[in-house]
Structures are given as structure tokens and as C-alpha cells.
Coordinates of N, CA, C and O in Angstrom, one line a residue:
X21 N -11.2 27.3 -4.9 CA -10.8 26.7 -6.1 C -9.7 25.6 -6.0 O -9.3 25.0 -6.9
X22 N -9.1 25.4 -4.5 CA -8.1 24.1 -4.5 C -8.9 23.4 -4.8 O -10.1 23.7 -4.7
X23 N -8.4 22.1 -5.3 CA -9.0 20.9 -5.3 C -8.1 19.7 -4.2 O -7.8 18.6 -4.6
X24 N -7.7 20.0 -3.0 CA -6.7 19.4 -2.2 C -7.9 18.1 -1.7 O -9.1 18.2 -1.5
X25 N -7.0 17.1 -1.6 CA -8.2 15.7 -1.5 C -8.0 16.1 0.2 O -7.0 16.6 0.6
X26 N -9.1 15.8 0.9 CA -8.8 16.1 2.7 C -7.8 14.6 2.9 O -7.3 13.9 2.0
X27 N -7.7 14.5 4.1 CA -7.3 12.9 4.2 C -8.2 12.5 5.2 O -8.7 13.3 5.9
X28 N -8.4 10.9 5.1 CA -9.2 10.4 5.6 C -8.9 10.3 7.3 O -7.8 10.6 7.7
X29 N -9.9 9.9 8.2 CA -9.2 10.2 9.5 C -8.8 8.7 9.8 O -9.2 7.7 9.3
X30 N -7.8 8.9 11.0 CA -7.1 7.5 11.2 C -7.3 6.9 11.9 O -6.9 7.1 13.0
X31 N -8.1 5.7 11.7 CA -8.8 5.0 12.8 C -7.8 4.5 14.4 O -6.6 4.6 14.8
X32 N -8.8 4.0 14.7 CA -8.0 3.7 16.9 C -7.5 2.5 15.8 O -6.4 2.8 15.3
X33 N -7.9 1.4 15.2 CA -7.0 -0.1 14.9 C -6.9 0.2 13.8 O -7.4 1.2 13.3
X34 N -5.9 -0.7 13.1 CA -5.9 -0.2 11.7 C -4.2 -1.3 12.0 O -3.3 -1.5 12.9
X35 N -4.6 -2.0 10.5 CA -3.9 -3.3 9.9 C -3.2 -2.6 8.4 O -3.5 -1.7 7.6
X36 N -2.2 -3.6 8.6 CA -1.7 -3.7 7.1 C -1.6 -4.7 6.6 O -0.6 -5.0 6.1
X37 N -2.5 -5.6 6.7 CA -2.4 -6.9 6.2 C -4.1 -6.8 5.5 O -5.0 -6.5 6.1
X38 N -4.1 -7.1 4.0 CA -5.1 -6.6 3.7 C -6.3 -8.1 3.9 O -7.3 -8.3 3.2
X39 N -5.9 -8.9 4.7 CA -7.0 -9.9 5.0 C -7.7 -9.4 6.4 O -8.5 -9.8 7.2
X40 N -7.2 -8.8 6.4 CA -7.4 -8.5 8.4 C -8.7 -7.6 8.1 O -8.8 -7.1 7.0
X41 N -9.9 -7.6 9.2 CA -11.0 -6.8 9.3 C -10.5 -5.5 9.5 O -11.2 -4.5 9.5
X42 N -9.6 -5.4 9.7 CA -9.0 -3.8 10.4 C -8.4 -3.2 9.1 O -8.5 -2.0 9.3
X43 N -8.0 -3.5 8.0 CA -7.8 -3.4 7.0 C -8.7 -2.3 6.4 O -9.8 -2.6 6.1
X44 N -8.0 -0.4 6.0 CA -8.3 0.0 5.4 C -8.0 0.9 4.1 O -7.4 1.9 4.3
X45 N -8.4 0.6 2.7 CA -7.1 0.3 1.5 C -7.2 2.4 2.0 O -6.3 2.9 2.6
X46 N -8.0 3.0 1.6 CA -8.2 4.2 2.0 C -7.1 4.9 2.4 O -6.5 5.7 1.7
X47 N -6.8 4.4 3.8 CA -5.7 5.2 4.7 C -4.3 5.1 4.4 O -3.4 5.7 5.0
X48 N -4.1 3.8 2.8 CA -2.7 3.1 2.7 C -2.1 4.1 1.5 O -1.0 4.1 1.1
X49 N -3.2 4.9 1.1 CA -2.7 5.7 0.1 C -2.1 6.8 0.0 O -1.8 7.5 -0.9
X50 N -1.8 6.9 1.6 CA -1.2 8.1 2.4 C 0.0 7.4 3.0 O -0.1 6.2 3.2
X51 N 0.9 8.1 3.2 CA 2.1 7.6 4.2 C 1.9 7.8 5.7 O 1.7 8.8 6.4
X52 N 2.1 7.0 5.9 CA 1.5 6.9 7.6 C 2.6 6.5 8.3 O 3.2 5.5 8.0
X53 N 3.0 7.3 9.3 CA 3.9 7.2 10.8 C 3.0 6.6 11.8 O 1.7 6.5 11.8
X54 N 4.1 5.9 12.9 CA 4.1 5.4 14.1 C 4.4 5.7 14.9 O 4.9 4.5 14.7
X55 N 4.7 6.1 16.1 CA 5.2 6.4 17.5 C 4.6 5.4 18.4 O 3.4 5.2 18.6
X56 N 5.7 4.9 18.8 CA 5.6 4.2 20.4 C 6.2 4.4 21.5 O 7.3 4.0 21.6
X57 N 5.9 5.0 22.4 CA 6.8 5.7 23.4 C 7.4 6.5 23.3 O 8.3 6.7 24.2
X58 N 7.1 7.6 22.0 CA 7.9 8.8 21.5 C 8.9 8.5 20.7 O 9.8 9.4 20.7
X59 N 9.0 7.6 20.2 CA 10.1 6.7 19.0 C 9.1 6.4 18.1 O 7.9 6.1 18.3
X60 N 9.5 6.5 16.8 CA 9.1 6.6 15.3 C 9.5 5.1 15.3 O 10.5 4.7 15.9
X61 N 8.5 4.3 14.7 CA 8.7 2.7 14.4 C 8.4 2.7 12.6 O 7.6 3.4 11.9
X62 N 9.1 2.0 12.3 CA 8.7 1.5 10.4 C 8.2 0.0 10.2 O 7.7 -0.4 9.2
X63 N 8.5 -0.9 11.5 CA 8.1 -2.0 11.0 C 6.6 -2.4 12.2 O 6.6 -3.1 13.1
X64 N 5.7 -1.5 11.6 CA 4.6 -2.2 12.6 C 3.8 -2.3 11.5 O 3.9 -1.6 10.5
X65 N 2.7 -3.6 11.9 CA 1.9 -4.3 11.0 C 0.4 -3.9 11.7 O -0.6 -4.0 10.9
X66 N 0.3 -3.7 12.3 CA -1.0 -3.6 12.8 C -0.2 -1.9 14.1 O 0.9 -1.4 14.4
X67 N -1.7 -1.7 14.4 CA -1.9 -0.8 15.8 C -3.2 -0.5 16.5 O -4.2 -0.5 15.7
X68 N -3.3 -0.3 17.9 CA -4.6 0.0 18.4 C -4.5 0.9 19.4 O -4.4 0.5 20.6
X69 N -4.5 2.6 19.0 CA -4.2 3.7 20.0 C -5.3 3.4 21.4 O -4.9 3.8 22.5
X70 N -6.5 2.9 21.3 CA -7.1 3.2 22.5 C -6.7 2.0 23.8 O -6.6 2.2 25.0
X71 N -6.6 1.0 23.0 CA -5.7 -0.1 23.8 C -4.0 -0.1 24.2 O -3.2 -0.8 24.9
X72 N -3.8 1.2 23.4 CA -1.9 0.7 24.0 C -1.2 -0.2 23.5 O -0.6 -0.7 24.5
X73 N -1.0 -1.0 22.4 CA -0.4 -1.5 21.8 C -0.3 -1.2 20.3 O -1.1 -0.5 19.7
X74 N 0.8 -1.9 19.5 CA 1.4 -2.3 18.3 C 1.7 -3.8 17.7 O 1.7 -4.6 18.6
X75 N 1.9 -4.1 16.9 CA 2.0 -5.3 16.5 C 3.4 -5.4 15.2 O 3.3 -5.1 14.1
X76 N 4.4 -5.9 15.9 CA 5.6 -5.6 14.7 C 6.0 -7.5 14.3 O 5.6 -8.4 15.0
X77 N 6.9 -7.4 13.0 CA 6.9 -8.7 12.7 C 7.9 -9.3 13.3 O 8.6 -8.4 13.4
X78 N 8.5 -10.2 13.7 CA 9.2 -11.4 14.7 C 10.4 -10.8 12.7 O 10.1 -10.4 11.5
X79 N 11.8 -11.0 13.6 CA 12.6 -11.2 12.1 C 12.5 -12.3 11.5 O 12.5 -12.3 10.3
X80 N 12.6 -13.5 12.2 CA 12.6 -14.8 11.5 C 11.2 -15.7 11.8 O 10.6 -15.9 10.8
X81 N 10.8 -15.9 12.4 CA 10.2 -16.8 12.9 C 8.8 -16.7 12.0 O 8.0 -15.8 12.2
X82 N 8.4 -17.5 11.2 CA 7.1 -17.8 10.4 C 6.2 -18.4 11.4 O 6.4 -19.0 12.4
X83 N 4.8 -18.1 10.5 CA 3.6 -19.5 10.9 C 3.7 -20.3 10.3 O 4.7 -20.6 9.7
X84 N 2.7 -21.0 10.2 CA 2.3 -22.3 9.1 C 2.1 -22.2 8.0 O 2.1 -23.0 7.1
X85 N 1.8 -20.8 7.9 CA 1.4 -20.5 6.0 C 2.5 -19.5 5.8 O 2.3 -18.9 4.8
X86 N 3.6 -19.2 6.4 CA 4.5 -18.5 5.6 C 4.6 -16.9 6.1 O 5.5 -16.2 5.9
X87 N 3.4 -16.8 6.9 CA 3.6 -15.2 7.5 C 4.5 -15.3 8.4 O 5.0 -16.3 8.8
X88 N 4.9 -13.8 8.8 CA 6.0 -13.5 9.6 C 4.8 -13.7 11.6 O 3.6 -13.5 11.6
X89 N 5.4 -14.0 12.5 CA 4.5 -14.0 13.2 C 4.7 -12.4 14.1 O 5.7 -11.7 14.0
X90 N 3.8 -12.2 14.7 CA 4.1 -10.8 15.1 C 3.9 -10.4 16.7 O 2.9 -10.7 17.2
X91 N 4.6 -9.8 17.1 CA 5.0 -9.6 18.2 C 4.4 -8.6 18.9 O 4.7 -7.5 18.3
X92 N 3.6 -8.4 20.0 CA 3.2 -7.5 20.5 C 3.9 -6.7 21.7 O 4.4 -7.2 22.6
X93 N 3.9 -5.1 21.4 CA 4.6 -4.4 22.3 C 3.7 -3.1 22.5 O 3.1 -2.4 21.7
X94 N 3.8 -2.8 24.1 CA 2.5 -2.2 24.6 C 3.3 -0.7 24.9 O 4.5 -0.5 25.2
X95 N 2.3 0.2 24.8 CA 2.8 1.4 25.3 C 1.7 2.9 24.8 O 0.6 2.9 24.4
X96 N 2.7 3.9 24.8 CA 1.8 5.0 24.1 C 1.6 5.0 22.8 O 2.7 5.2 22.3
X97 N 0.6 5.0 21.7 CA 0.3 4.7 20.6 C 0.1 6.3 20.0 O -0.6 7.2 20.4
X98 N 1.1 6.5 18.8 CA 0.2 7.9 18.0 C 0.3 7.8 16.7 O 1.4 7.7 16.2
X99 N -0.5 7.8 16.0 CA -0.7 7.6 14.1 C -0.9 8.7 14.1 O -1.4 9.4 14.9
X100 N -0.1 9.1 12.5 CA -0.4 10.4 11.9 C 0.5 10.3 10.9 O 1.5 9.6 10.9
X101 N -0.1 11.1 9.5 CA 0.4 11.0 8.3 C 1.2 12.2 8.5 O 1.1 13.3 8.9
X102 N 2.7 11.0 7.8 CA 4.2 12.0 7.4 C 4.2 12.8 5.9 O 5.2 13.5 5.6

């Protein structure tokens, strides 16, 4: 008789940028953690556990249209909702 919603599973890529193909609104309704190297990150924009990398934003530095550009940093990848 719970009615507990399951949660959805967490894909290997997965974006926060809702123009990106990797983009899924689904998984954003949950709070989602990061680990890189066994360190908790808050500012990653993108991730790809099967590949070993993350994607966090540069502090200053824009593109041409105003986004932050984003920096890649490689290592052990783990998603999982906090």
C-alpha cells in the first residue's frame, strides 16, 4: 500500500544543461551527488562514469553566447542520489 515513486536509474552521461542530448528532465527531480576521486563536487555540469570524466564550469571565462565554458577533469566517476 506505499505509494513510494522508485527513482529512475542514473545514466553513464547525463547533462545539466537542458539543450544537451544528454539531458534528462526525469533524473533533475531528484537531488543528485557527485564524486570524483572520492571527493563530493557541487559544481559539475555534465558527467560520463564509463569514460572517467566530469565537466565543471571555468569561474570566469565565457563563450560567445554567454555560457560559462567548461573544464574537463578526468578520474573515478560515481552518481548517486543524496
Amino acid at each position: 500500500m506505499n505509494d513510494t515513486k522508485s527513482l529512475p536509474a542514473l545514466p553513464d552521461r547525463l547533462s545539466s544543461n537542458p539543450r544537451s542530448p544528454h539531458y534528462v528532465a526525469e533524473v533533475f527531480e531528484h537531488s543528485i551527488g557527485i564524486r570524483l576521486n572520492g571527493k563530493e563536487r557541487f559544481d559539475i555540469e555534465e558527467y560520463c562514469i564509463s569514460e572517467g570524466w566530469v565537466k565543471a564550469a571555468s569561474p570566469k571565462a565565457l563563450d560567445r553566447r554567454g555560457q560559462p565554458l567548461l573544464m574537463t577533469l578526468k578520474g573515478t566517476v560515481e552518481a548517486f542520489y543524496s
